[in-house]
Amino acid sequence: MAAELHVELVAADRSVWSGEATLVVARTTSGDIGVMPGHQPLLGVLESGPVTIRTGGGDTVVAAVHGGFVSFADDKLSLLAETVELADEIDVRRAERALDRAKSDADAAAERRADVRLRAVAAH
């Protein structure tokens, strides 16, 4: 069996996903990072963006993450985010309407959130 790391994806209001993975890709303020078992310990600030988790069983979990922190040590990865939505929980039409509304209102933060949701769905 391939080496795995334990992943906890947590939003401020709920535990979103927990399990074993072979690779996690996330966006930090320093750029995109990929974490695999045996990675150097790290602590970073998450940027809004899709997070991709490749599970030990070969499945892929994608989530829209909006801000937070990432921590890795001893093959345990914690993604602690302000808000998290799994790609298969996202209502695409609602996200598209939110993007249109944000653009017409010139609301950059809302536009970024809607864009991240749509990118997570597309990556899924």
PDB file of C-alpha atoms in Angstrom:
ATOM      1  CA  MET A   1       0.000   0.000   0.000  1.00  0.00           C
ATOM      2  CA  ALA A   2       1.247   3.481  -0.870  1.00  0.00           C
ATOM      3  CA  ALA A   3       2.158   5.846   1.934  1.00  0.00           C
ATOM      4  CA  GLU A   4      -0.708   8.066   3.034  1.00  0.00           C
ATOM      5  CA  LEU A   5      -1.271  11.130   5.122  1.00  0.00           C
ATOM      6  CA  HIS A   6      -4.237  11.877   7.357  1.00  0.00           C
ATOM      7  CA  VAL A   7      -6.258  14.904   6.221  1.00  0.00           C
ATOM      8  CA  GLU A   8      -8.756  16.991   8.195  1.00  0.00           C
ATOM      9  CA  LEU A   9     -10.680  19.613   6.191  1.00  0.00           C
ATOM     10  CA  VAL A  10     -12.555  21.803   8.666  1.00  0.00           C
ATOM     11  CA  ALA A  11     -14.737  24.893   8.255  1.00  0.00           C
ATOM     12  CA  ALA A  12     -15.514  27.297  11.084  1.00  0.00           C
ATOM     13  CA  ASP A  13     -18.932  25.669  11.536  1.00  0.00           C
ATOM     14  CA  ARG A  14     -18.334  21.983  10.703  1.00  0.00           C
ATOM     15  CA  SER A  15     -15.928  19.182   9.944  1.00  0.00           C
ATOM     16  CA  VAL A  16     -16.165  18.824   6.153  1.00  0.00           C
ATOM     17  CA  TRP A  17     -13.957  15.855   5.255  1.00  0.00           C
ATOM     18  CA  SER A  18     -11.568  13.547   7.064  1.00  0.00           C
ATOM     19  CA  GLY A  19      -9.601  10.621   5.730  1.00  0.00           C
ATOM     20  CA  GLU A  20      -6.434   9.232   4.238  1.00  0.00           C
ATOM     21  CA  ALA A  21      -4.869  10.733   1.121  1.00  0.00           C
ATOM     22  CA  THR A  22      -1.823  10.396  -1.086  1.00  0.00           C
ATOM     23  CA  LEU A  23      -1.797  14.026  -2.303  1.00  0.00           C
ATOM     24  CA  VAL A  24      -3.410  17.335  -1.366  1.00  0.00           C
ATOM     25  CA  VAL A  25      -3.126  20.455  -3.533  1.00  0.00           C
ATOM     26  CA  ALA A  26      -4.075  23.865  -2.113  1.00  0.00           C
ATOM     27  CA  ARG A  27      -3.430  27.551  -2.783  1.00  0.00           C
ATOM     28  CA  THR A  28      -1.512  29.528  -0.159  1.00  0.00           C
ATOM     29  CA  THR A  29      -0.298  33.106  -0.035  1.00  0.00           C
ATOM     30  CA  SER A  30       3.066  31.719  -1.232  1.00  0.00           C
ATOM     31  CA  GLY A  31       1.494  29.945  -4.213  1.00  0.00           C
ATOM     32  CA  ASP A  32       0.044  26.524  -4.940  1.00  0.00           C
ATOM     33  CA  ILE A  33       1.415  23.680  -2.831  1.00  0.00           C
ATOM     34  CA  GLY A  34       1.200  19.934  -3.124  1.00  0.00           C
ATOM     35  CA  VAL A  35       1.575  17.888   0.043  1.00  0.00           C
ATOM     36  CA  MET A  36       2.414  14.189  -0.025  1.00  0.00           C
ATOM     37  CA  PRO A  37       3.392  11.806   2.770  1.00  0.00           C
ATOM     38  CA  GLY A  38       6.816  12.688   4.146  1.00  0.00           C
ATOM     39  CA  HIS A  39       6.548  16.384   3.173  1.00  0.00           C
ATOM     40  CA  GLN A  40       8.483  18.904   5.237  1.00  0.00           C
ATOM     41  CA  PRO A  41       6.461  20.374   8.120  1.00  0.00           C
ATOM     42  CA  LEU A  42       4.662  23.542   7.077  1.00  0.00           C
ATOM     43  CA  LEU A  43       2.331  26.224   8.310  1.00  0.00           C
ATOM     44  CA  GLY A  44       0.704  28.571   5.829  1.00  0.00           C
ATOM     45  CA  VAL A  45      -2.186  30.889   5.085  1.00  0.00           C
ATOM     46  CA  LEU A  46      -4.778  29.568   2.643  1.00  0.00           C
ATOM     47  CA  GLU A  47      -5.963  31.725  -0.219  1.00  0.00           C
ATOM     48  CA  SER A  48      -9.443  31.271  -1.616  1.00  0.00           C
ATOM     49  CA  GLY A  49      -9.338  28.512  -4.188  1.00  0.00           C
ATOM     50  CA  PRO A  50     -10.098  24.887  -4.903  1.00  0.00           C
ATOM     51  CA  VAL A  51      -8.456  22.235  -2.728  1.00  0.00           C
ATOM     52  CA  THR A  52      -7.933  18.840  -4.353  1.00  0.00           C
ATOM     53  CA  ILE A  53      -7.529  15.709  -2.237  1.00  0.00           C
ATOM     54  CA  ARG A  54      -6.468  12.419  -3.851  1.00  0.00           C
ATOM     55  CA  THR A  55      -7.632   9.692  -1.508  1.00  0.00           C
ATOM     56  CA  GLY A  56      -5.827   6.455  -0.827  1.00  0.00           C
ATOM     57  CA  GLY A  57      -8.623   4.628  -2.653  1.00  0.00           C
ATOM     58  CA  GLY A  58      -7.986   6.607  -5.849  1.00  0.00           C
ATOM     59  CA  ASP A  59     -10.963   8.962  -5.548  1.00  0.00           C
ATOM     60  CA  THR A  60     -10.665  12.721  -5.806  1.00  0.00           C
ATOM     61  CA  VAL A  61     -12.352  15.144  -3.405  1.00  0.00           C
ATOM     62  CA  VAL A  62     -12.531  18.793  -4.476  1.00  0.00           C
ATOM     63  CA  ALA A  63     -13.645  21.648  -2.235  1.00  0.00           C
ATOM     64  CA  ALA A  64     -14.017  25.402  -2.570  1.00  0.00           C
ATOM     65  CA  VAL A  65     -12.041  26.886   0.332  1.00  0.00           C
ATOM     66  CA  HIS A  66     -12.309  30.518   1.349  1.00  0.00           C
ATOM     67  CA  GLY A  67      -9.402  31.651   3.533  1.00  0.00           C
ATOM     68  CA  GLY A  68      -7.860  29.928   6.521  1.00  0.00           C
ATOM     69  CA  PHE A  69      -4.720  28.041   7.473  1.00  0.00           C
ATOM     70  CA  VAL A  70      -2.878  24.868   6.491  1.00  0.00           C
ATOM     71  CA  SER A  71      -0.662  22.888   8.829  1.00  0.00           C
ATOM     72  CA  PHE A  72       1.351  19.726   8.155  1.00  0.00           C
ATOM     73  CA  ALA A  73       3.549  17.624  10.445  1.00  0.00           C
ATOM     74  CA  ASP A  74       4.054  13.901  11.051  1.00  0.00           C
ATOM     75  CA  ASP A  75       1.911  12.964   8.020  1.00  0.00           C
ATOM     76  CA  LYS A  76      -1.100  14.852   9.426  1.00  0.00           C
ATOM     77  CA  LEU A  77      -2.507  17.691   7.313  1.00  0.00           C
ATOM     78  CA  SER A  78      -5.030  20.144   8.721  1.00  0.00           C
ATOM     79  CA  LEU A  79      -6.876  22.607   6.500  1.00  0.00           C
ATOM     80  CA  LEU A  80      -8.762  25.044   8.737  1.00  0.00           C
ATOM     81  CA  ALA A  81     -10.887  27.371   6.648  1.00  0.00           C
ATOM     82  CA  GLU A  82     -13.393  30.139   7.191  1.00  0.00           C
ATOM     83  CA  THR A  83     -15.829  28.439   4.813  1.00  0.00           C
ATOM     84  CA  VAL A  84     -15.627  25.220   2.817  1.00  0.00           C
ATOM     85  CA  GLU A  85     -17.984  23.734   0.236  1.00  0.00           C
ATOM     86  CA  LEU A  86     -17.441  20.316  -1.292  1.00  0.00           C
ATOM     87  CA  ALA A  87     -17.751  20.505  -5.076  1.00  0.00           C
ATOM     88  CA  ASP A  88     -20.676  18.099  -5.130  1.00  0.00           C
ATOM     89  CA  GLU A  89     -22.566  20.310  -2.618  1.00  0.00           C
ATOM     90  CA  ILE A  90     -22.345  23.402  -4.831  1.00  0.00           C
ATOM     91  CA  ASP A  91     -25.429  24.531  -6.722  1.00  0.00           C
ATOM     92  CA  VAL A  92     -23.912  25.621 -10.062  1.00  0.00           C
ATOM     93  CA  ARG A  93     -26.841  27.789 -11.129  1.00  0.00           C
ATOM     94  CA  ARG A  94     -26.851  29.588  -7.794  1.00  0.00           C
ATOM     95  CA  ALA A  95     -23.081  30.155  -8.042  1.00  0.00           C
ATOM     96  CA  GLU A  96     -23.464  31.508 -11.588  1.00  0.00           C
ATOM     97  CA  ARG A  97     -26.199  33.907 -10.436  1.00  0.00           C
ATOM     98  CA  ALA A  98     -24.023  35.002  -7.519  1.00  0.00           C
ATOM     99  CA  LEU A  99     -21.134  35.659  -9.916  1.00  0.00           C
ATOM    100  CA  ASP A 100     -23.330  37.745 -12.225  1.00  0.00           C
ATOM    101  CA  ARG A 101     -24.754  39.699  -9.272  1.00  0.00           C
ATOM    102  CA  ALA A 102     -21.270  40.316  -7.831  1.00  0.00           C
ATOM    103  CA  LYS A 103     -20.002  41.591 -11.184  1.00  0.00           C
ATOM    104  CA  SER A 104     -22.946  43.968 -11.597  1.00  0.00           C
ATOM    105  CA  ASP A 105     -22.518  45.213  -7.997  1.00  0.00           C
ATOM    106  CA  ALA A 106     -18.721  45.498  -8.412  1.00  0.00           C
ATOM    107  CA  ASP A 107     -18.332  43.332  -5.278  1.00  0.00           C
ATOM    108  CA  ALA A 108     -14.852  41.849  -5.707  1.00  0.00           C
ATOM    109  CA  ALA A 109     -15.034  39.598  -2.631  1.00  0.00           C
ATOM    110  CA  ALA A 110     -18.371  38.065  -3.655  1.00  0.00           C
ATOM    111  CA  GLU A 111     -17.094  37.661  -7.216  1.00  0.00           C
ATOM    112  CA  ARG A 112     -14.015  35.809  -5.936  1.00  0.00           C
ATOM    113  CA  ARG A 113     -16.154  33.460  -3.768  1.00  0.00           C
ATOM    114  CA  ALA A 114     -18.494  32.627  -6.657  1.00  0.00           C
ATOM    115  CA  ASP A 115     -15.549  32.102  -9.015  1.00  0.00           C
ATOM    116  CA  VAL A 116     -13.882  29.707  -6.550  1.00  0.00           C
ATOM    117  CA  ARG A 117     -17.115  27.702  -6.256  1.00  0.00           C
ATOM    118  CA  LEU A 118     -17.360  27.371 -10.046  1.00  0.00           C
ATOM    119  CA  ARG A 119     -13.673  26.419 -10.369  1.00  0.00           C
ATOM    120  CA  ALA A 120     -14.107  23.717  -7.704  1.00  0.00           C
ATOM    121  CA  VAL A 121     -17.054  22.238  -9.606  1.00  0.00           C
ATOM    122  CA  ALA A 122     -15.084  22.336 -12.877  1.00  0.00           C
ATOM    123  CA  ALA A 123     -12.106  20.586 -11.218  1.00  0.00           C
ATOM    124  CA  HIS A 124     -14.383  17.900  -9.821  1.00  0.00           C
TER     125      HIS A 124
END
